[in-house]
mmCIF file of C-alpha atoms and ligand atoms in Angstrom:
data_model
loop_
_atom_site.group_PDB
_atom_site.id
_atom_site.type_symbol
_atom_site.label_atom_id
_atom_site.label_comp_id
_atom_site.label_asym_id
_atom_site.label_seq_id
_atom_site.Cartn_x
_atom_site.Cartn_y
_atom_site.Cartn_z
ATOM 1 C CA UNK A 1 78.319 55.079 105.257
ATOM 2 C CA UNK A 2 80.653 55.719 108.189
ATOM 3 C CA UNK A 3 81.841 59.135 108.564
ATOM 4 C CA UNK A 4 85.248 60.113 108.042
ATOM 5 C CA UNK A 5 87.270 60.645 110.410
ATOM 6 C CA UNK A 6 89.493 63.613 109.275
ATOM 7 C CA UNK A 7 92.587 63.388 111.300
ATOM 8 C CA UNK A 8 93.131 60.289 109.761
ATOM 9 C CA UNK A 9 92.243 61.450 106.306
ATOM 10 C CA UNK A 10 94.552 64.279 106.187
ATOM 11 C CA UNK A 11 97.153 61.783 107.568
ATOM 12 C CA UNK A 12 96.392 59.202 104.485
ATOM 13 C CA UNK A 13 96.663 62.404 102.180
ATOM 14 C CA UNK A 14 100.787 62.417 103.152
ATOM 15 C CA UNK A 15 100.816 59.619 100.188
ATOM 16 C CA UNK A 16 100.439 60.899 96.882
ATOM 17 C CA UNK A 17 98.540 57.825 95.443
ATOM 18 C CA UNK A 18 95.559 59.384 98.073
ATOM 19 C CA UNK A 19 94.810 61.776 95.332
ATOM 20 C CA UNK A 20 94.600 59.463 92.232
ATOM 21 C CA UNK A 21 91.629 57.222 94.374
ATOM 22 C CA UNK A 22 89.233 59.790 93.475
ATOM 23 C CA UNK A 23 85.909 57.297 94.195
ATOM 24 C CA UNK A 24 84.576 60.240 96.205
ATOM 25 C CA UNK A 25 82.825 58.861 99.426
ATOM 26 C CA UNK A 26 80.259 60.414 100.847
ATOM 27 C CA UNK A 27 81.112 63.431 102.594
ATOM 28 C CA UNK A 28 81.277 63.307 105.999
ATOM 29 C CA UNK A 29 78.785 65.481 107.877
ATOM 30 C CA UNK A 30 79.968 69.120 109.007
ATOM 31 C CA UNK A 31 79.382 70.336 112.507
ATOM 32 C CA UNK A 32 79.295 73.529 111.578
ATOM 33 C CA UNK A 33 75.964 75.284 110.785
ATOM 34 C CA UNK A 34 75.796 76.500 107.364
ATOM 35 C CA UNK A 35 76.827 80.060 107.175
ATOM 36 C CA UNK A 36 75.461 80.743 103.398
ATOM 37 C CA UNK A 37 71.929 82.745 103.277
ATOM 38 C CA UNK A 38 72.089 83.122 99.299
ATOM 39 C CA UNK A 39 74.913 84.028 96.865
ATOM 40 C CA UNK A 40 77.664 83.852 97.414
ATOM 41 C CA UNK A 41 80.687 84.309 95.313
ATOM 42 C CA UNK A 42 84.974 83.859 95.460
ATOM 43 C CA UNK A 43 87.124 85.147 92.999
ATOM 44 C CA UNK A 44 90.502 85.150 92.333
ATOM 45 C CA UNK A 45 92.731 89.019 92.626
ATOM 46 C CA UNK A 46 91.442 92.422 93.379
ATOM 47 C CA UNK A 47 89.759 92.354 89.589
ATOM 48 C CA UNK A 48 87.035 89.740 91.546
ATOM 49 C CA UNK A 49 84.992 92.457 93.095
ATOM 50 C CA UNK A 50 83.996 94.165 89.974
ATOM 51 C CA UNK A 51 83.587 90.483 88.355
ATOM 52 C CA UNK A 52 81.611 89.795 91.580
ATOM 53 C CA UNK A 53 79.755 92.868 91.413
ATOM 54 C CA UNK A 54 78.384 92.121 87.794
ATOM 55 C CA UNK A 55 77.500 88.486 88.675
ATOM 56 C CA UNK A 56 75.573 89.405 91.710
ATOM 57 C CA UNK A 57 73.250 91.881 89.354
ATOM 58 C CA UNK A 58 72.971 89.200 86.902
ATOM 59 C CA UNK A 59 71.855 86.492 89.130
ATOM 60 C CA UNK A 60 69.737 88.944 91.021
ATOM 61 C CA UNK A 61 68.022 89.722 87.873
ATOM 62 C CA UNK A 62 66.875 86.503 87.441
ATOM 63 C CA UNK A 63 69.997 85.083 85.867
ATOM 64 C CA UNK A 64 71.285 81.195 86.591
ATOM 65 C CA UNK A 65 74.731 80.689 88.842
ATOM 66 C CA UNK A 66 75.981 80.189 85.085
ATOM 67 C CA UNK A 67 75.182 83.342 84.147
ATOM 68 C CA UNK A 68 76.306 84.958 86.942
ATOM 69 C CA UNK A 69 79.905 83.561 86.314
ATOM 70 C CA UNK A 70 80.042 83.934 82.710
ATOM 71 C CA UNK A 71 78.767 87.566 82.589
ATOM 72 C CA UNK A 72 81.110 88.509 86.255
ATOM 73 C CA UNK A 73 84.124 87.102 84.400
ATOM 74 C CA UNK A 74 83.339 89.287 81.002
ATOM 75 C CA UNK A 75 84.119 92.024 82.819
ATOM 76 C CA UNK A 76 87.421 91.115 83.622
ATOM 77 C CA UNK A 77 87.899 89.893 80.013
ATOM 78 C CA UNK A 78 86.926 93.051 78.872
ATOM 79 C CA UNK A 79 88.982 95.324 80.504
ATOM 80 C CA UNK A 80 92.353 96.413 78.846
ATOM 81 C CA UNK A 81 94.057 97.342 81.894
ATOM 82 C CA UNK A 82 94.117 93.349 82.875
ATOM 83 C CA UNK A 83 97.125 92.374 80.652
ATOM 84 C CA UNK A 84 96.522 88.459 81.937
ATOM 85 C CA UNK A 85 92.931 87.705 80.796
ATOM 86 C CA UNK A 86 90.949 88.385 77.722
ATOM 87 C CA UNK A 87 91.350 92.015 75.261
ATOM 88 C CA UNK A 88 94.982 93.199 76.183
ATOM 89 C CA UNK A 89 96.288 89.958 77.068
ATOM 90 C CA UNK A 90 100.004 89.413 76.728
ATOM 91 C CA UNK A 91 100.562 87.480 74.027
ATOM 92 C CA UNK A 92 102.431 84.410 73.008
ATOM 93 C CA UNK A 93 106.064 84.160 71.507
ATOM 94 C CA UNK A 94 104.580 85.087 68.382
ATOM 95 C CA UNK A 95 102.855 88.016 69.538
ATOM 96 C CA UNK A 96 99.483 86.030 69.555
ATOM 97 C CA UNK A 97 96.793 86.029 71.987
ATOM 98 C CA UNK A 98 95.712 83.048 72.936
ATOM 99 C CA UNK A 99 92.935 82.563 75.375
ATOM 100 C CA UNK A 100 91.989 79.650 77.273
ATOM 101 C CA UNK A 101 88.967 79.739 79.358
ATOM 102 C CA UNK A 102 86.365 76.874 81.406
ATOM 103 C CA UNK A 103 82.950 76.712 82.646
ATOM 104 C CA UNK A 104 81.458 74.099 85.031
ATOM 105 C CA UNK A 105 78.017 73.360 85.870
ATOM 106 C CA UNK A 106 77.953 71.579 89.078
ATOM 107 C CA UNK A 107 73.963 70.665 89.253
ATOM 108 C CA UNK A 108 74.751 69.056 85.984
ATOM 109 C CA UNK A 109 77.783 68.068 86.068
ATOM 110 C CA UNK A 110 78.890 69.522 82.957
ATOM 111 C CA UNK A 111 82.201 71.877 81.670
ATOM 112 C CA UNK A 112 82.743 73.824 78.957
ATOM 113 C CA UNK A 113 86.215 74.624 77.807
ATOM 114 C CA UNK A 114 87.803 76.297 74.899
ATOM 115 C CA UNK A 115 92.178 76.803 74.479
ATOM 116 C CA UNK A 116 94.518 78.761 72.256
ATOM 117 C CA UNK A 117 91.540 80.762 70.903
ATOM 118 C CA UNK A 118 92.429 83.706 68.932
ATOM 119 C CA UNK A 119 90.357 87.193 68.208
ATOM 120 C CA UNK A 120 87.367 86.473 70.241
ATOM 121 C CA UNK A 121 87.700 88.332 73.748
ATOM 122 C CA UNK A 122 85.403 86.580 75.387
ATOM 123 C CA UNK A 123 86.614 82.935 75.865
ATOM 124 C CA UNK A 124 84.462 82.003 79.290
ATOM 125 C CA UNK A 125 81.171 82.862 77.058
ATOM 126 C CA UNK A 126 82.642 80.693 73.946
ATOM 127 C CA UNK A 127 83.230 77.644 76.743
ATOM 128 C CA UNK A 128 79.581 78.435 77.911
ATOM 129 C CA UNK A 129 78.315 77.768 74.367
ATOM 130 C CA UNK A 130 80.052 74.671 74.123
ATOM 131 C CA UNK A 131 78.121 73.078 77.162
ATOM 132 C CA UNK A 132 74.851 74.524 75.703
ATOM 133 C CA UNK A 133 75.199 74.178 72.231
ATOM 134 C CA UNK A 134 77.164 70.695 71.987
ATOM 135 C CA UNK A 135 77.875 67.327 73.351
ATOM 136 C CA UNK A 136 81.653 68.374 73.493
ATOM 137 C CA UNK A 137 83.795 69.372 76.405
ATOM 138 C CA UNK A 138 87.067 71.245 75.043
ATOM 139 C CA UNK A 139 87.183 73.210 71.812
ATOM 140 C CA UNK A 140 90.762 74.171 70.604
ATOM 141 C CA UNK A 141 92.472 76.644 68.326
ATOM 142 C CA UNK A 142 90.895 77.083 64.516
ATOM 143 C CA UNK A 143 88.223 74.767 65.821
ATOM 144 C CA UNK A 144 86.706 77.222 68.875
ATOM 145 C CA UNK A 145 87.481 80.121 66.713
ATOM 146 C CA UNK A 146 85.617 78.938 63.654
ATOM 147 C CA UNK A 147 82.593 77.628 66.219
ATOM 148 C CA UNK A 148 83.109 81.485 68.109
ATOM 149 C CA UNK A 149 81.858 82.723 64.883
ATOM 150 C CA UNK A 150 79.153 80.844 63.398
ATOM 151 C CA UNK A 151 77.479 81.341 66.766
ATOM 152 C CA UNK A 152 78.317 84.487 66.377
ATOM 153 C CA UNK A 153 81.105 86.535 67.900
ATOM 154 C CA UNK A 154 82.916 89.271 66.726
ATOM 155 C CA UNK A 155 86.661 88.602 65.875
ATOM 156 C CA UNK A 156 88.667 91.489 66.823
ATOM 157 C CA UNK A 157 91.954 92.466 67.161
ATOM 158 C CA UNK A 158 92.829 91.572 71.005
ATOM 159 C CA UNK A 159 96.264 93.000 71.226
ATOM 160 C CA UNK A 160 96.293 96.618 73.183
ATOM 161 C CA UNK A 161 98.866 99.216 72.403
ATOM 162 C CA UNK A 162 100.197 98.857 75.776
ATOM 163 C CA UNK A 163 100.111 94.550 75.610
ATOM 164 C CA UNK A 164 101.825 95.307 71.919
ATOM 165 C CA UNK A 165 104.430 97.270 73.371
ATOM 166 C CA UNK A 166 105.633 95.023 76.386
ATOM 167 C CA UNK A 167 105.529 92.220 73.799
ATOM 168 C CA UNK A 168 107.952 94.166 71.333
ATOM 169 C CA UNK A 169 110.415 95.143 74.234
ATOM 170 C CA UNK A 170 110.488 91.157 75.245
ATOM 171 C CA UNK A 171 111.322 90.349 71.627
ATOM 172 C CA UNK A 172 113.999 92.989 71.702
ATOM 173 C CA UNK A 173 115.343 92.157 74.585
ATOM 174 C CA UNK A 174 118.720 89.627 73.767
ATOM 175 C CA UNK A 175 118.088 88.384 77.481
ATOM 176 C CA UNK A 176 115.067 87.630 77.062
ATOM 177 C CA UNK A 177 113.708 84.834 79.195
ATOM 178 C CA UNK A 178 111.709 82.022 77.500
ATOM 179 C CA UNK A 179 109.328 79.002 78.112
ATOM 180 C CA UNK A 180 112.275 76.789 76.522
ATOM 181 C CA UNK A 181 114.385 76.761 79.632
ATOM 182 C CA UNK A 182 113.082 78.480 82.297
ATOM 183 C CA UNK A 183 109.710 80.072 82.892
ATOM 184 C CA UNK A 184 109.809 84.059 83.395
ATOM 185 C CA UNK A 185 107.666 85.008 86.497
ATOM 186 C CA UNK A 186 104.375 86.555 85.075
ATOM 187 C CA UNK A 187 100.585 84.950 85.842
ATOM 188 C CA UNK A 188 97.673 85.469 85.771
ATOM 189 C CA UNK A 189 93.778 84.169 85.993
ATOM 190 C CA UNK A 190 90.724 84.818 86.765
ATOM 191 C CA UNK A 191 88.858 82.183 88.982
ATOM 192 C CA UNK A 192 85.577 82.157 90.239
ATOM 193 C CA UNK A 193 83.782 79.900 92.323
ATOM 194 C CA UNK A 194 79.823 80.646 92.878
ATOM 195 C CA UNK A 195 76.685 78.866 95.335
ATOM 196 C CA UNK A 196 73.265 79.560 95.009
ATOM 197 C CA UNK A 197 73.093 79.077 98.483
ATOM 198 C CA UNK A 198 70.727 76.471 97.839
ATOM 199 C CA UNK A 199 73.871 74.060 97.291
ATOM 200 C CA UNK A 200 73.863 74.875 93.792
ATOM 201 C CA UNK A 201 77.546 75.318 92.361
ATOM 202 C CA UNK A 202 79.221 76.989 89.420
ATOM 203 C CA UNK A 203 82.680 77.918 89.147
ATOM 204 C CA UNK A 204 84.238 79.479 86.005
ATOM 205 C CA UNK A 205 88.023 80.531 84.905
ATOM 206 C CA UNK A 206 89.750 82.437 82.125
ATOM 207 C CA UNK A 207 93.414 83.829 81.044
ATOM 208 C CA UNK A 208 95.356 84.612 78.410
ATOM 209 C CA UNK A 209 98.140 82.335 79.842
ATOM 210 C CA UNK A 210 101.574 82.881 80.680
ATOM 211 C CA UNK A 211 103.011 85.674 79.079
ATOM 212 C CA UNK A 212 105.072 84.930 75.860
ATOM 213 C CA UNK A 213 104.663 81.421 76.008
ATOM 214 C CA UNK A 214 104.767 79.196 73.338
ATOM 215 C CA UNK A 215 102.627 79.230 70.401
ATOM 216 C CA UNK A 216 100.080 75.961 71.128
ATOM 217 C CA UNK A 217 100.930 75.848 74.578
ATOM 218 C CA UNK A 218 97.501 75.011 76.803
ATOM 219 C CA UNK A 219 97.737 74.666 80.873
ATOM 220 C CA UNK A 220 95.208 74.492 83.779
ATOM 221 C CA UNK A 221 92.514 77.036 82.840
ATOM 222 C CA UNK A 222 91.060 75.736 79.810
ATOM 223 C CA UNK A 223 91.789 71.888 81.448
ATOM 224 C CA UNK A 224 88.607 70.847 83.447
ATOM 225 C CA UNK A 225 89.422 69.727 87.015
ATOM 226 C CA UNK A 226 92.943 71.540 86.650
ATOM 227 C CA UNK A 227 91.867 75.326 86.722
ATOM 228 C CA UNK A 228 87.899 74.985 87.704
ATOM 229 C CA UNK A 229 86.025 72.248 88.951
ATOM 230 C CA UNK A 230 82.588 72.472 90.629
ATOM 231 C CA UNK A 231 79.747 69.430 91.644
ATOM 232 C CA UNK A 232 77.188 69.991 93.825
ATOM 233 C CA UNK A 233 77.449 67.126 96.145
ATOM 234 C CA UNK A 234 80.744 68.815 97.414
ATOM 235 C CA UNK A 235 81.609 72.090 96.288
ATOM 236 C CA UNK A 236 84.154 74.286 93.682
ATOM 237 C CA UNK A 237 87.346 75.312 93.456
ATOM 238 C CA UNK A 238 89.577 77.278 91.047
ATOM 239 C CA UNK A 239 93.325 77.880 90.493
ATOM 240 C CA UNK A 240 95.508 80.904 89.760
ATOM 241 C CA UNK A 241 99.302 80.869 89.149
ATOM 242 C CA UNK A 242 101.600 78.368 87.038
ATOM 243 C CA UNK A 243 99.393 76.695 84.943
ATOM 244 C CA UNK A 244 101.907 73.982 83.826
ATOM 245 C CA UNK A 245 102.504 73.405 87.950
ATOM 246 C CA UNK A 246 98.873 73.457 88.469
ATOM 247 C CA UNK A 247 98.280 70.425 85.591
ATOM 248 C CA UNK A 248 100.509 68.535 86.842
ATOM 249 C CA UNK A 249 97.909 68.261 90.067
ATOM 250 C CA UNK A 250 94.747 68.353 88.304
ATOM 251 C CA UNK A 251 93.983 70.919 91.065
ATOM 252 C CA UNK A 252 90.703 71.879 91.512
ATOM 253 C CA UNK A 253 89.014 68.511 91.237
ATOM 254 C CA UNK A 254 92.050 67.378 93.876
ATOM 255 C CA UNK A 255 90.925 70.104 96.023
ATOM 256 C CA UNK A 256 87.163 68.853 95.803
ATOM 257 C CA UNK A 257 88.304 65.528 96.140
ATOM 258 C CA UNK A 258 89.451 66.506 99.678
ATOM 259 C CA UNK A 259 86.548 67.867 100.683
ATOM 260 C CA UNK A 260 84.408 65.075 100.249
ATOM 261 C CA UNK A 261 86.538 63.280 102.274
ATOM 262 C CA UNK A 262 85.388 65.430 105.024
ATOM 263 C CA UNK A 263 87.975 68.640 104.967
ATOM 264 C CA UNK A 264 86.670 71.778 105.347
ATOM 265 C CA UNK A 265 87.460 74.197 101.705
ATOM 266 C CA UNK A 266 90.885 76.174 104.179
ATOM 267 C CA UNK A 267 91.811 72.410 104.753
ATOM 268 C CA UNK A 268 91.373 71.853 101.368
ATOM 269 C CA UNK A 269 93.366 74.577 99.857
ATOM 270 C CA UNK A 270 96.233 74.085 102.280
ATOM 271 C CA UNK A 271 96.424 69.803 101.932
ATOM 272 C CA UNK A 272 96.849 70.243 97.786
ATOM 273 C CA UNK A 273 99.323 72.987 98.189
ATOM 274 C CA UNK A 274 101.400 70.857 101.021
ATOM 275 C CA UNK A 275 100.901 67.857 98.393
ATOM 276 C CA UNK A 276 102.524 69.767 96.130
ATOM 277 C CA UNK A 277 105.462 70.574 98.222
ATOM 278 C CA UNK A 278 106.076 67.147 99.724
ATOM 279 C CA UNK A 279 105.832 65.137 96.326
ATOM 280 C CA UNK A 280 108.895 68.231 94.858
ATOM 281 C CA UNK A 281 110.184 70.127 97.059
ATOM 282 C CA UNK A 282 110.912 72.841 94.284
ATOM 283 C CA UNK A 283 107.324 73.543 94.339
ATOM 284 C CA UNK A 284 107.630 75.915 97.336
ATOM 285 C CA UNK A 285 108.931 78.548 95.039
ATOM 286 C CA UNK A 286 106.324 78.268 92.501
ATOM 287 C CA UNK A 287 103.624 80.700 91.520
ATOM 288 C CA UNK A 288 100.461 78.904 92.956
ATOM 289 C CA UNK A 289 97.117 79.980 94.835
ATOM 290 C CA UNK A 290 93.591 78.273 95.149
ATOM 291 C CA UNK A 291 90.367 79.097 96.046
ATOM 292 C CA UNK A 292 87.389 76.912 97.239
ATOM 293 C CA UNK A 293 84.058 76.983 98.571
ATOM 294 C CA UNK A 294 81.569 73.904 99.088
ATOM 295 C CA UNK A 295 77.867 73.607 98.820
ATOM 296 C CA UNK A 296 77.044 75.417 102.120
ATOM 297 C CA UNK A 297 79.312 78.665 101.313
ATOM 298 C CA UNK A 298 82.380 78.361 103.443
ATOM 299 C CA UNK A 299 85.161 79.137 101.782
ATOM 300 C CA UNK A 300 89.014 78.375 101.882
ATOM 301 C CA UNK A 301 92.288 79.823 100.101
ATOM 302 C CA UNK A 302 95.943 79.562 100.063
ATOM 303 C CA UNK A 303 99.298 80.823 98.245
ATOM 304 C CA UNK A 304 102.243 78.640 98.475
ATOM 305 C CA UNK A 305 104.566 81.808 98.849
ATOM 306 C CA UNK A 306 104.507 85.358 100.053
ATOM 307 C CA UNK A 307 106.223 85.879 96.369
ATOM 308 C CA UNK A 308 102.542 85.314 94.602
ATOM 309 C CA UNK A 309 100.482 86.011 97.905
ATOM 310 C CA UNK A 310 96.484 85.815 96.577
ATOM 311 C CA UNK A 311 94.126 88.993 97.206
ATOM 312 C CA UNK A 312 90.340 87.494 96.534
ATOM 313 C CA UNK A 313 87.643 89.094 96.351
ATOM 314 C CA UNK A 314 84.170 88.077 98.652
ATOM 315 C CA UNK A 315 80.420 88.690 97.219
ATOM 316 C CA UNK A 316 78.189 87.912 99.984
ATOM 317 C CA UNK A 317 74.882 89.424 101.535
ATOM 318 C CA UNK A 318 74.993 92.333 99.196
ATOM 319 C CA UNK A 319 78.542 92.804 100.619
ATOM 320 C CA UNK A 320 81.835 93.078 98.611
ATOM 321 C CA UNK A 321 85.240 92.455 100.024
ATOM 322 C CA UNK A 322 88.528 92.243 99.321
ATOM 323 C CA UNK A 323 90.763 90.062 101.795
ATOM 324 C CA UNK A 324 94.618 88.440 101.793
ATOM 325 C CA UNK A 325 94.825 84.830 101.693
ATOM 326 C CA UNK A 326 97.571 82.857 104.071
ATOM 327 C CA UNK A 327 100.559 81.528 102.724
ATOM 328 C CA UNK A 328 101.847 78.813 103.352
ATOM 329 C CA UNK A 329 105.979 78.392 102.818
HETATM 330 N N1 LIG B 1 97.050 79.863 85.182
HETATM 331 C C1 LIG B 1 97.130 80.380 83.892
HETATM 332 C C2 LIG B 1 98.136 79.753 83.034
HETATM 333 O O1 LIG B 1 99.179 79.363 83.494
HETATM 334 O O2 LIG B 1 97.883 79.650 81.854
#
């Protein structure tokens, strides 16, 4: 197959129907030597380096890229200080949790997902069991709770004194903004995208959602190829911001799409967020960062405004960082 010549693709990509032909050509051969000796691991906020750290010990220990992203994420879903992701999530309306969470296999080409689960803190290791335990993709509400438990998990109580608190002073507040008109400003997600360095990819996500959203309401995390996407033959991505924005643009498997066209993962990250922009112009404003990394570990990210600029977090040669991401408007 010819190559593609990337100047021209990124020109095609100015049309929005570019993104709906998703017959995925071979990629076009990179120039660039591959700069991944192993591991390597992106995730999304300054949370990603203990998520990262975990991973790395799991798959060091002999665990799979899975398990590396299921048991990095935990972490984050565990910890009550993170008032966006699993225990001490904000809640919904209601003053409900609701978790939505996805898990994608890219040797086999296979996602787990589960949305609006309630009591089980752990919603990326639910979405795991649904890829290994069933021939399903998505598990919602009653349904993933009910499954949670027969295979085991704990239901608990997953509001925090603190996330019960900031919940009761939205209630009582008579100005309170709502998801009925227009969205109040609060994110966020989790994200991880993993290689084995042996062009193996996994790439996981998980949230509680926007805060005080409402009750039912499901958006890019728990939606495969919206919040997480991974294949082997190209790469992963994740996305972390306005899940009803980041639908609308099936994301991540838009991202991917791009770079097996040829783009590098920072081309990537920058064409879907310019996409975005040139298809509403409104867009520029919204909350919305990416991260990607293909089968040879280079990586790419972008925020479409300084107002939700992206911190990620790096795992790579037994090194952790913690970098800035560009921005784009
Ligand atoms: N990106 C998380 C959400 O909007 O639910």
């Amino acid at each position: 197959m010819e190559p593609v010549d990337r100047r021209e693709f990124m020109k095609s990509m100015t049309g929005g129907a570019a993104l709906a032909a998703a017959s995925l050509p071979a990629r076009a051969a990179s120039t660039s030597e591959s700069s991944s000796s192993g591991l390597v691991l992106l995730t999304t906020w300054e949370w990603g380096q203990n998520a990262n750290e975990r991973a790395s010990q799991v798959f060091q220990s002999g665990g799979s890229l899975l398990d590396a992203v299921e048991k990095g994420i935990n972490v984050v879903e565990d910890d009550p200080k993170i008032m966006t992701v699993g225990y001490g999530g904000l809640p919904n309306a209601d003053g409900v949790v609701e978790l939505d969470a996805a898990i994608m296999d890219g040797t086999r080409h296979r996602a787990g997902s589960v949305c609006n689960l309630h009591m089980i803190k752990n919603p990326i290791s639910v979405a795991r069991q649904v890829i290994e335990k069933t021939s399903h993709t998505t598990l919602a509400g009653e349904g993933a709770f009910l499954f949670a438990l027969k295979l085991g998990f704990q239901p608990q109580q997953l509001l925090t004194p603190a996330s019960l608190q900031k919940w009761m002073d939205w209630k009582a507040d008579p100005h309170r903004q709502t998801f009925w008109l227009k969205s109040p400003a609060n994110h966020d997600t989790i994200g991880m995208v993993a290689t084995d360095g042996k062009g193996h990819m996994a790439a996981g996500c998980s949230t509680s959602g926007l805060a005080f959203k409402i009750p039912g309401r499901v958006a890019d995390s728990s939606l495969v190829g919206c919040g997480v996407y991974a294949d082997d033959n190209v790469g992963g991505a994740s996305a972390t911001g306005d899940g009803d924005l980041m639908t609308n643009y099936c994301t991540s498997v838009s991202i991917v799409s791009v770079m097996a066209r040829g783009a590098s993962p920072q081309e990537a990250c920058e064409e879907i967020l310019r996409h975005m922009v040139r298809t509403d112009a409104k867009n520029r404003e919204g909350q919305c960062a990416v991260i990607a990394m293909n089968d040879r570990g280079e990586m790419g990210n972008a925020s479409m405004n300084a107002g939700f600029r992206l911190r990620y977090s790096v795992w790579q040669n037994g090194t952790s960082e913690l970098h800035e991401g560009p921005v784009l408007y």
